[in-house]
Coordinates of C-alpha atoms in Angstrom, one line a residue:
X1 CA 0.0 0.0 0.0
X2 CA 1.0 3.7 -1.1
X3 CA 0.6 6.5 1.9
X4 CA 1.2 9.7 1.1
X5 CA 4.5 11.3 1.5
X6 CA 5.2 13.3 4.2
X7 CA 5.5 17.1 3.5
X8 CA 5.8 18.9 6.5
X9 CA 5.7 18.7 10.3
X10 CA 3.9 21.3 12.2
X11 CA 4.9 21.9 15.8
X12 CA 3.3 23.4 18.7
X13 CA 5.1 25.1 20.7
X14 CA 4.2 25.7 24.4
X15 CA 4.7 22.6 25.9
X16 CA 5.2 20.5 22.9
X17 CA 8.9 21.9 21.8
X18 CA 9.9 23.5 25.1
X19 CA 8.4 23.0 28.6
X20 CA 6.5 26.5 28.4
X21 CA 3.4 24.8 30.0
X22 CA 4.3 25.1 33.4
X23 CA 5.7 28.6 33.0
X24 CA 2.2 29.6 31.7
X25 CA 0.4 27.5 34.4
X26 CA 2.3 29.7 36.8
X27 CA 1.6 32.7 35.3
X28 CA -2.2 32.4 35.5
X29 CA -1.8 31.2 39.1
X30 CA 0.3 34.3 39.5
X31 CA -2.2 37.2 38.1
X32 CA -5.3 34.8 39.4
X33 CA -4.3 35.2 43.0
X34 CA -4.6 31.3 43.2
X35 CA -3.8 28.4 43.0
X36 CA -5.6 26.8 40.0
X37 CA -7.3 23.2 40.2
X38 CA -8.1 20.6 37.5
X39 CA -11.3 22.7 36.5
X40 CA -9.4 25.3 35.3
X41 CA -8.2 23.2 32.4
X42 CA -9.9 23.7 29.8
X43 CA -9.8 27.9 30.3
X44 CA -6.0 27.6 30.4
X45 CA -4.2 25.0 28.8
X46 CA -3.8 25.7 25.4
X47 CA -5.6 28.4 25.2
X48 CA -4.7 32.2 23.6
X49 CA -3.9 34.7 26.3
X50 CA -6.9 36.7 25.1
X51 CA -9.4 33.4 26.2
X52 CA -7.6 32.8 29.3
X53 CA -8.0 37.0 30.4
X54 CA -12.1 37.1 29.3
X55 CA -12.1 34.0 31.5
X56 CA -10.4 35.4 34.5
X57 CA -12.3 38.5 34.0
X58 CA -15.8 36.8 34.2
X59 CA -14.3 35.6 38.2
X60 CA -12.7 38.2 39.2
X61 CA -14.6 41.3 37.5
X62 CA -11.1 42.8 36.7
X63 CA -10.9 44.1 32.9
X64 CA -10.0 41.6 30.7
X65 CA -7.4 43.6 28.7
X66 CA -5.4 44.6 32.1
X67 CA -5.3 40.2 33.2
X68 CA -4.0 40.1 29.6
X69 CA -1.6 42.2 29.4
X70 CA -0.5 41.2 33.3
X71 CA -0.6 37.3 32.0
X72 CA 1.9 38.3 28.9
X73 CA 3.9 39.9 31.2
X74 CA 4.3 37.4 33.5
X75 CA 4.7 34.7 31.1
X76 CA 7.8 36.3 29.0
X77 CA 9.0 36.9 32.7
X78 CA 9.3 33.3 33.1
X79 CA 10.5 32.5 29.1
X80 CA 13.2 35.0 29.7
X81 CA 14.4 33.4 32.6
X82 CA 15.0 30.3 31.0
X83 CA 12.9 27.6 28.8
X84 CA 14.0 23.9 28.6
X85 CA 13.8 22.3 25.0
X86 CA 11.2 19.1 25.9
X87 CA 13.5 15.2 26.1
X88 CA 13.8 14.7 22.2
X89 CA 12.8 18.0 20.6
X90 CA 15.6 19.5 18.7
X91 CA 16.9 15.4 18.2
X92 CA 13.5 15.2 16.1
X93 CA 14.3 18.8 14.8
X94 CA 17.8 18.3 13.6
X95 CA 16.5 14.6 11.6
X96 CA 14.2 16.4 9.8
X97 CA 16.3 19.2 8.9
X98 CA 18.7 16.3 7.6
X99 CA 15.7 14.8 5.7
X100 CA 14.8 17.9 3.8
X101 CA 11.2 18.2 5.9
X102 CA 10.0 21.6 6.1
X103 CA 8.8 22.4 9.8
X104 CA 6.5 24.9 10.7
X105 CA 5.8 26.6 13.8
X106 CA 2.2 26.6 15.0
X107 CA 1.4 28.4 18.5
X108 CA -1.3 29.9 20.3
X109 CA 0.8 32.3 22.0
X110 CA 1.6 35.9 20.4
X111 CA 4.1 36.8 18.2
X112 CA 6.4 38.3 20.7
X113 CA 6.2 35.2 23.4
X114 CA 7.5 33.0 20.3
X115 CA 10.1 35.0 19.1
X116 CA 11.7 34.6 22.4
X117 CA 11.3 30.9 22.3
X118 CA 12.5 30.8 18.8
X119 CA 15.7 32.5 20.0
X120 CA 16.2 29.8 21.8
X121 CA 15.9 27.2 19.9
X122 CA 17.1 28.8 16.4
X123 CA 14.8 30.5 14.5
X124 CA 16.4 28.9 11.1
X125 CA 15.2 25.7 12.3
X126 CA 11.4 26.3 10.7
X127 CA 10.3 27.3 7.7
X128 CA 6.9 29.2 8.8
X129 CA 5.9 30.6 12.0
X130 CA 2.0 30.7 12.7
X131 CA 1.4 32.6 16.4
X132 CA -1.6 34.0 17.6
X133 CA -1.3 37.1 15.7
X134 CA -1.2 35.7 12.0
X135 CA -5.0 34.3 11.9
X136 CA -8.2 35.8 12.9
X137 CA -9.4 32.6 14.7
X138 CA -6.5 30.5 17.2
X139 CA -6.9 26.9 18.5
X140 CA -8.9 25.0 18.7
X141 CA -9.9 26.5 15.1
X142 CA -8.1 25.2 12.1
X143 CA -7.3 28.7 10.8
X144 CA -3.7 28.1 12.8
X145 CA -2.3 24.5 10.7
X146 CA -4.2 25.5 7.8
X147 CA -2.2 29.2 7.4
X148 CA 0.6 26.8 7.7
X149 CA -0.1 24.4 5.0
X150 CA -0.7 27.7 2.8
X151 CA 2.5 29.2 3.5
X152 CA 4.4 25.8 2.8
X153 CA 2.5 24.9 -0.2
X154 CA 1.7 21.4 1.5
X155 CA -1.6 19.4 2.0
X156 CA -3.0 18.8 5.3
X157 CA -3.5 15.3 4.9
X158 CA 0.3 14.9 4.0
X159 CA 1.6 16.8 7.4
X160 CA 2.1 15.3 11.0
X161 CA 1.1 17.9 13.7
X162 CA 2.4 17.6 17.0
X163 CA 0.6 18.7 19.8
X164 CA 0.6 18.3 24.0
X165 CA -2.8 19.6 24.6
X166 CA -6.4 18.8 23.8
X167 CA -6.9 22.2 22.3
X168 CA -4.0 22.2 19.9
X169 CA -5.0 18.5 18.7
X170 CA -8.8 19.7 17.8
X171 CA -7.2 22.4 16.4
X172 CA -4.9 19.9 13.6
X173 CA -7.7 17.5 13.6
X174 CA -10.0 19.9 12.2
X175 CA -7.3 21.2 9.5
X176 CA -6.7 17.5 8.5
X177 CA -3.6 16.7 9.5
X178 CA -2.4 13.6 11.5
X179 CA -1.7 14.4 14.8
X180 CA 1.0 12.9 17.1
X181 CA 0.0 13.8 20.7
X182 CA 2.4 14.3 23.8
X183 CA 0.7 14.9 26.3
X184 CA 2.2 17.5 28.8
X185 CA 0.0 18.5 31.9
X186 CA -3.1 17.2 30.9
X187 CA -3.8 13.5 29.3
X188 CA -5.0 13.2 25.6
X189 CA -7.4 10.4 24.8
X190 CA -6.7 8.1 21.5
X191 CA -9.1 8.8 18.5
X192 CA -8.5 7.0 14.6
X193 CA -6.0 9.4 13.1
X194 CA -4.3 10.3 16.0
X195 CA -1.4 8.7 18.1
X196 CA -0.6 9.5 21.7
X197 CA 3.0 9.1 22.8
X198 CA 4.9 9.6 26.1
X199 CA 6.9 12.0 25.1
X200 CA 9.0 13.0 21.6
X201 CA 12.3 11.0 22.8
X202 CA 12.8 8.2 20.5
X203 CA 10.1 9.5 17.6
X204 CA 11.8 9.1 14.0
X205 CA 10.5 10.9 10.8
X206 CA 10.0 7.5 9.4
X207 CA 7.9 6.7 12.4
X208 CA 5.9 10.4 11.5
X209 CA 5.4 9.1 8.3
X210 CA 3.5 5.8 9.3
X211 CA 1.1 8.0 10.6
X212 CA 0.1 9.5 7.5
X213 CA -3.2 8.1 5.6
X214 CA -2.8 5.3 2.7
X215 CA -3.7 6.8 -1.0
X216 CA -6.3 5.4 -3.2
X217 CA -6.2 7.1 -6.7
X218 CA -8.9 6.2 -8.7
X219 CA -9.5 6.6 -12.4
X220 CA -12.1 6.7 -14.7
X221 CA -11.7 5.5 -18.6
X222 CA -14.1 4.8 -21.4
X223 CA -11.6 2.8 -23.4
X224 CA -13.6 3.8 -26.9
X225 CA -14.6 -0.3 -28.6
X226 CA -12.0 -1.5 -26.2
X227 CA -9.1 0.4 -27.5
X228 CA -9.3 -1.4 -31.0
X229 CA -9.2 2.2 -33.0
X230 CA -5.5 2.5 -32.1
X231 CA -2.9 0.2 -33.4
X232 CA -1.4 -1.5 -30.6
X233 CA -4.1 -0.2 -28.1
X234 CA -3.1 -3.2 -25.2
X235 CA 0.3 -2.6 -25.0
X236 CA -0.6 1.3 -24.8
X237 CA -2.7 1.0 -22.3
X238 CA -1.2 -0.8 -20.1
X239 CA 1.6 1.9 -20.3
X240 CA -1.1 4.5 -19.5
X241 CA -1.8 2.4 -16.0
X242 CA 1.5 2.0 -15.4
X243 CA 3.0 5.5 -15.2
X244 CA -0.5 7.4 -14.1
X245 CA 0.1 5.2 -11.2
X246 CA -3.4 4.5 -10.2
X247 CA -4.7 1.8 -8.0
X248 CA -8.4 1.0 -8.7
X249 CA -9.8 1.5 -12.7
X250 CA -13.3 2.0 -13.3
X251 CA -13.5 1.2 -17.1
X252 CA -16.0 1.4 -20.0
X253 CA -16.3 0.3 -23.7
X254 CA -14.4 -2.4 -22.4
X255 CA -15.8 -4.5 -25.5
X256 CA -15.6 -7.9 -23.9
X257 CA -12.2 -8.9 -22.6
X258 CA -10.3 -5.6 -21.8
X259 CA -10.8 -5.9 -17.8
X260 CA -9.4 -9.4 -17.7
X261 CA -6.3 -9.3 -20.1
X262 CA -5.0 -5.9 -18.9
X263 CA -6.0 -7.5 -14.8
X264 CA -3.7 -10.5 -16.1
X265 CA -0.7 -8.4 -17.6
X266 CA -0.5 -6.0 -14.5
X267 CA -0.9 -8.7 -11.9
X268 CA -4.4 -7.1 -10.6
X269 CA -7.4 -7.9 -9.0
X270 CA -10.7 -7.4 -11.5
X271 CA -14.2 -7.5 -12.5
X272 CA -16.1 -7.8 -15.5
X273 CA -20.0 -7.0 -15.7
X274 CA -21.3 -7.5 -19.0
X275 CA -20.1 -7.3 -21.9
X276 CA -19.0 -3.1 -21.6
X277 CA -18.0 -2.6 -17.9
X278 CA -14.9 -3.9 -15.9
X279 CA -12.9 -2.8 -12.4
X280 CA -9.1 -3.4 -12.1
X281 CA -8.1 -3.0 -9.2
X282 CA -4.5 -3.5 -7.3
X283 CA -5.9 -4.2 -3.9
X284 CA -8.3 -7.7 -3.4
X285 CA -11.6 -7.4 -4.7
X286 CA -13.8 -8.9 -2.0
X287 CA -16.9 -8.4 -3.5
X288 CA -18.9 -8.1 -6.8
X289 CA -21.9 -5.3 -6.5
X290 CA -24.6 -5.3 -8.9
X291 CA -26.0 -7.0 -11.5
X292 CA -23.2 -9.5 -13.4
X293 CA -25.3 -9.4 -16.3
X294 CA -26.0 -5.5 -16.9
X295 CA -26.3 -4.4 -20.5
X296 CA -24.1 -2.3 -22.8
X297 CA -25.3 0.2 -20.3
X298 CA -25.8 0.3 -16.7
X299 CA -23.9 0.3 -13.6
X300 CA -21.4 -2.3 -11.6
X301 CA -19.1 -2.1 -8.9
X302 CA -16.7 -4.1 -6.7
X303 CA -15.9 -3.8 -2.4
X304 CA -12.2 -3.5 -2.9
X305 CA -10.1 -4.1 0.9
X306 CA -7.8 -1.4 1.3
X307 CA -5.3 -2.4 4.6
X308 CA -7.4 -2.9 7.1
X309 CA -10.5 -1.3 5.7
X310 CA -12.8 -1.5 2.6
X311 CA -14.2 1.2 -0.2
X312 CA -17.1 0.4 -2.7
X313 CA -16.0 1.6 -6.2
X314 CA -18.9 1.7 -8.9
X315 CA -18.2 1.9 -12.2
X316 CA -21.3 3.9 -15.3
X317 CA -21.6 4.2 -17.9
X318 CA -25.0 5.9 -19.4
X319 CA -26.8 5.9 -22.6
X320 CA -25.3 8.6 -25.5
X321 CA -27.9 9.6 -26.8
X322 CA -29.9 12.0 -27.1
X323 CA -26.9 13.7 -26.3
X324 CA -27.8 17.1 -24.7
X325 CA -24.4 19.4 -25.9
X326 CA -25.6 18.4 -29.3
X327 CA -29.1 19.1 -29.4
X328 CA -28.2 23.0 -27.4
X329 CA -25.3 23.3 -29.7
X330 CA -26.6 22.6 -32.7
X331 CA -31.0 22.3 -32.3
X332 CA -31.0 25.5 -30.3
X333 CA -33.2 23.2 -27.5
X334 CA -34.0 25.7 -24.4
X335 CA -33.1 24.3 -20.9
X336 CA -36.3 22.6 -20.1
X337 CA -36.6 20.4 -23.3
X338 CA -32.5 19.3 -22.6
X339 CA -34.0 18.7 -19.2
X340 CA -36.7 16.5 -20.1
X341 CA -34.1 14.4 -22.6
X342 CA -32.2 13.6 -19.5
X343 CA -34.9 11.2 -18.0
X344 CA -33.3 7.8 -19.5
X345 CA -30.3 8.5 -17.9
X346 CA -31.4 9.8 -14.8
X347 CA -33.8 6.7 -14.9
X348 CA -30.6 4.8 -15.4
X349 CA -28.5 6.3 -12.8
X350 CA -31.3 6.0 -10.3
X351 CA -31.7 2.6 -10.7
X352 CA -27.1 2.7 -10.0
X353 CA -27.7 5.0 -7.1
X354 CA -29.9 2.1 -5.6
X355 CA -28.1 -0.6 -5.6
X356 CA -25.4 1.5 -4.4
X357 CA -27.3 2.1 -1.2
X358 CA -26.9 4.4 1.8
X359 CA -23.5 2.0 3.1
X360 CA -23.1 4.3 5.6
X361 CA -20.0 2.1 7.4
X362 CA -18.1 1.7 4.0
X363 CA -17.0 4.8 1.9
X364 CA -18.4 4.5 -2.1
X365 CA -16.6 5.9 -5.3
X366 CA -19.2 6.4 -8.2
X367 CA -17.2 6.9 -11.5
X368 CA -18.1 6.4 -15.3
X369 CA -19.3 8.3 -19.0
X370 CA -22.3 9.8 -17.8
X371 CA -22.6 11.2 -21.5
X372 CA -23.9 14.2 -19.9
X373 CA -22.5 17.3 -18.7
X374 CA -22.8 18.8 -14.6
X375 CA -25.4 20.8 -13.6
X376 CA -21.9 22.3 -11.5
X377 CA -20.7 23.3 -14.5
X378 CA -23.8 25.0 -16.6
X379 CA -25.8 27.0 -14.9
X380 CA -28.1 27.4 -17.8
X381 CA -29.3 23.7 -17.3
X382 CA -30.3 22.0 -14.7
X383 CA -28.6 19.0 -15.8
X384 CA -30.1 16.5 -13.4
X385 CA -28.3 13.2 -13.7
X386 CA -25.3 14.8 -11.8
X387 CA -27.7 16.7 -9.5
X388 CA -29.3 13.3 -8.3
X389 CA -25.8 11.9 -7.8
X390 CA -24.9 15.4 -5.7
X391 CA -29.1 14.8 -3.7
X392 CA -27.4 10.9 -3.3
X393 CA -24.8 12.5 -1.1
X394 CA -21.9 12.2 -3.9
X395 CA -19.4 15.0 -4.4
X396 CA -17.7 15.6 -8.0
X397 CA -14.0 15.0 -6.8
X398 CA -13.0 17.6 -9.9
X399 CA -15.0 20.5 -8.8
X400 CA -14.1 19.8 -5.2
X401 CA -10.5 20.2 -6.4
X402 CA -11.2 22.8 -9.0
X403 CA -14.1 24.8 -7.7
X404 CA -14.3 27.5 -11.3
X405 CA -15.2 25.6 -13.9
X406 CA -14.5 28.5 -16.4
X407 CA -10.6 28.5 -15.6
X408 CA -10.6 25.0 -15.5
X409 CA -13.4 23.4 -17.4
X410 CA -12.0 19.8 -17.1
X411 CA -13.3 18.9 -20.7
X412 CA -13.5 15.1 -21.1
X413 CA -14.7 14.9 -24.6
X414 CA -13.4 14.4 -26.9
X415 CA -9.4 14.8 -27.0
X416 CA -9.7 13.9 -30.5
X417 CA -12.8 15.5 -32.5
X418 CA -12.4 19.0 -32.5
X419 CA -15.3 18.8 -35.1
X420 CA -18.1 17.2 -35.7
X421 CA -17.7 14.1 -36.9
X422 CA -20.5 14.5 -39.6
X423 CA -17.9 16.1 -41.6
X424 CA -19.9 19.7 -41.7
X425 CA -16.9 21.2 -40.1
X426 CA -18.9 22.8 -37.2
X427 CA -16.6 22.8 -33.6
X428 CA -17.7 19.5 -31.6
X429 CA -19.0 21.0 -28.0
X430 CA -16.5 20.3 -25.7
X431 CA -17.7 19.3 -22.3
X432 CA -17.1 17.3 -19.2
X433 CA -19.3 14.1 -19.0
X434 CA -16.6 11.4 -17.0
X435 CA -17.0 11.5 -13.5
X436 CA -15.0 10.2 -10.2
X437 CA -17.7 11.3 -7.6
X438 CA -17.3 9.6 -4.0
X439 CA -19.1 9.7 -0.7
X440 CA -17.4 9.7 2.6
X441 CA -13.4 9.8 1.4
X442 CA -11.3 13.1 1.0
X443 CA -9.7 14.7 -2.2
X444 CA -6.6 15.4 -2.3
X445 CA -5.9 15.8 -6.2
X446 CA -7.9 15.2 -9.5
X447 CA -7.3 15.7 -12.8
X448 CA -8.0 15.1 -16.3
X449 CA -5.0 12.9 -17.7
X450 CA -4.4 12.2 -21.9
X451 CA -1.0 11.4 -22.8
X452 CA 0.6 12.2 -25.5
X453 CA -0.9 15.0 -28.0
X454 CA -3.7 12.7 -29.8
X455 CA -4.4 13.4 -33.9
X456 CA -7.8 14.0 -34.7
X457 CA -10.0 11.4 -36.0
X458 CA -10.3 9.9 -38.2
X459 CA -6.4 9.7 -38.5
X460 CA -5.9 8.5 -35.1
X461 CA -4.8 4.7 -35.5
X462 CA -1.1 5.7 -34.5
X463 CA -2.2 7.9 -31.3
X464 CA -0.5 7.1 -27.9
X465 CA -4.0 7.8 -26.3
X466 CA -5.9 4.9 -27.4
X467 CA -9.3 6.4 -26.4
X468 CA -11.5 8.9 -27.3
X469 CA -12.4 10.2 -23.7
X470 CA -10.2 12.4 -21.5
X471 CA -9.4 10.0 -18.2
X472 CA -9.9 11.1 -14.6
X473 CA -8.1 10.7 -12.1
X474 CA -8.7 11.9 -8.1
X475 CA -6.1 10.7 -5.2
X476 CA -8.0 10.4 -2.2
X477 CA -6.8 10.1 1.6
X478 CA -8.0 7.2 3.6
X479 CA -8.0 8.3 6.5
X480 CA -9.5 5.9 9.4
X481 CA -12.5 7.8 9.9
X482 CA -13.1 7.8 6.1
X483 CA -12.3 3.4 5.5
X484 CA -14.8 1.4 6.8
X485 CA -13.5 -1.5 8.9
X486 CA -10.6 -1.3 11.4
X487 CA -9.0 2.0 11.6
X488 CA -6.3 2.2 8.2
X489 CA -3.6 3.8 9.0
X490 CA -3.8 4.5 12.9
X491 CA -0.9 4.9 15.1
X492 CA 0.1 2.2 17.7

């Protein structure tokens, strides 16, 4: 199995880095006038001076800005008298500098507390500093890990956080990051995604990066009469699989025998429905969904395990005609007559969308040639076979990843008619109508993928892209909420 690489870790500091948390423990004791209790928690640990002042103002009736400004007071007070890097800090520090792993800085406390701690420890040693200043919202809100992921140009889902309090945790749990926890003063209870750990001595950027989610990239191709317009189309093919580096295939047009020979060639798991639709997948199939026996069109998918866990991936493809961009483009039909053409495909994916189910334990990829466009992408239309998918509780992986759809329109057909093939030389509408849509997983990339720069048809026996559609393919992060089954990729 593939996880994703590891592009950044984001510290905390205060109590995480250097053993600040007692220092601010005593500060609040100091400007509280007493001695604070395990109540008082949740109002200090973690928390932005501003929270912890509005808190002590609402017992003590004293002005919030004056306990503040007394709390930052006697808090650099401390600092400056001397901070203690925490058992393993600057070892973990130092091996990922040697590893090339940006770090990032990531602190609830202001800009001028942390440039005294990062004096201590060497400001060089991270690439971004986040404080309490830089966002509008602190921890527990994302807005802290997520400004870091900006500023390093890194995904969440692809970045360890480390963390000592309950606060900071929610805080990198809501930005999506995997979260190694060291508890300081307080404990930290174990959740899927999340690893708790005595303390940092010991902790390895290889042992960061088993915490990070597996990757499932998922493609969709309509391989156009099985390939056979292109010479060679096998061979090309399975060159296409090979370097997209994709792990589950939902296919079309696979004309028979496509699924089995390219499963056989690759050394894959697969399944053929019919005579048009087939799955490849590199993890076990466990289970065929469906009907075996579905028609040149229809639906059919396949419970692939995944680690520990499992994902339902469905593979479409719907009927072509009438095709709606043709009869706007070139009938002139208004919106409600394109609309009322679309019933024998919605008909068709409603009858996918219910064998699908709710599976409300097992996360479900829907992809296919929907031979239609998205109602996300024309707002003219209505469109309503991707709108039922969307009312299904399926999200369009492309638009989640490339939310304009005029500065990136995605088109999927066709990569090789630029006109009609009538041979009236009018401009073939160019449109998006292949899909990866999924329920329950997260997207971390999609795109549309051709290889090669195709000839038009008719002359396009000697193409490298043996197909006729533009592929789709979106990564997705398993994370062990998202994976149905035993927690994938939890920490020990």
């Amino acid at each position: 199995m593939t996880r994703l690489p590891l592009q950044a870790v984001l510290f905390d500091m205060d109590g995480t880095l250097v053993d600040t948390e007692r220092l601010w423990w005593e500060a609040v004791e100091r400007v509280a006038g007493r001695t604070l209790t395990e109540a008082d928690r949740p109002e200090v640990l973690g928390r932005p001076v501003e929270h912890t002042a509005g808190w002590l103002a609402t017992g003590t009736g004293r002005p919030a800005p004056v306990l503040a400004e007394a709390l930052h007071r006697e808090f650099a007070d401390r600092v400056r008298a001397g901070i203690v890097p925490r058992p393993g800090a600057l070892a973990l520090l130092d091996a990922l500098a040697r590893e090339g792993v940006p770090t990032a800085l990531v602190t609830a406390s202001p800009r001028a507390v942390a440039d005294l701690v990062l004096d201590a420890l060497g400001a060089g040693r991270f690439a971004v500093t986040v404080t309490a200043d830089d966002t509008e919202h602190t921890k527990p809100a994302p807005d802290p890990y997520l400004a870091a992921c900006r500023a390093l140009g890194v995904h969440p889902a692809a970045c360890v956080a480390v963390e000592d309090t309950e606060t900071g945790v929610a805080s990198a749990e809501a930005a999506g990051c995997a979260v190694l926890a060291v508890p300081s003063l307080a404990p930290i209870g174990q959740a899927p995604g999340r690893t708790v750990v005595p303390g940092l001595t010991g902790i390895t950027p290889e042992r960061l990066r088993s915490l990070l989610p597996h990757r499932l990239r998922v493609m969709t191709w309509n391989l156009w009469h099985g390939g056979t317009k292109v010479r060679d189309h096998r061979a090309k093919q399975l060159k296409i699989l090979t370097e997209t580096d994709v792990d589950v295939v939902g296919l079309q047009e696979t004309y028979g025998t496509a699924a089995e020979e390219l499963a056989e060639a690759l050394g894959w798991h697969h399944h053929r429905a019919g005579e048009n639709l087939g799955i490849l997948s590199r993890h076990p199939v466990t289970a065929a969904l469906g009907d075996p026996d579905v028609g040149f069109y229809g639906a059919a998918g396949v419970r692939v395990r995944v680690g520990d866990g499992e994902v339902d991936v469905w593979t479409a493809h719907l009927d072509c005609a009438p095709y709606g961009p043709y009869e706007a483009a070139f009938d002139g039909l208004a919106a409600d007559a394109l609309t009322a053409h679309e019933e024998g495909r919605l008909a068709r994916l409603r009858d996918a969308l219910h064998r699908i189910g709710e599976s409300p334990d097992v996360p479900v990829v829907l992809v296919g040639d929907f031979n239609c466009p998205s109602h996300l992408d024309r707002a003219d239309t209505g469109w309503p076979v991707t709108r039922a998918a969307e009312e299904a509780g399926f999200a369009d992986s492309y638009r989640e990843a490339h939310p304009d759809p005029v500065r990136e329109p995605g088109h999927t057909w066709s990569p090789v008619h630029a006109e009609h093939e009538d041979g009236s030389g009018r401009p073939e509408p160019q449109d998006r109508i292949d899909f990866v849509l999924h329920r329950g997983l997260r997207v971390l990339d999609s795109r549309t993928h051709v290889s090669g720069s195709p000839r038009p048809w008719p002359d396009v026996e000697d193409n490298d892209w043996p197909s006729d559609h533009a592929a789709v393919i979106t990564t997705f992060a398993l994370t062990p909420s998202a994976v149905g089954g035993k927690p994938v990729g939890a920490g020990a």
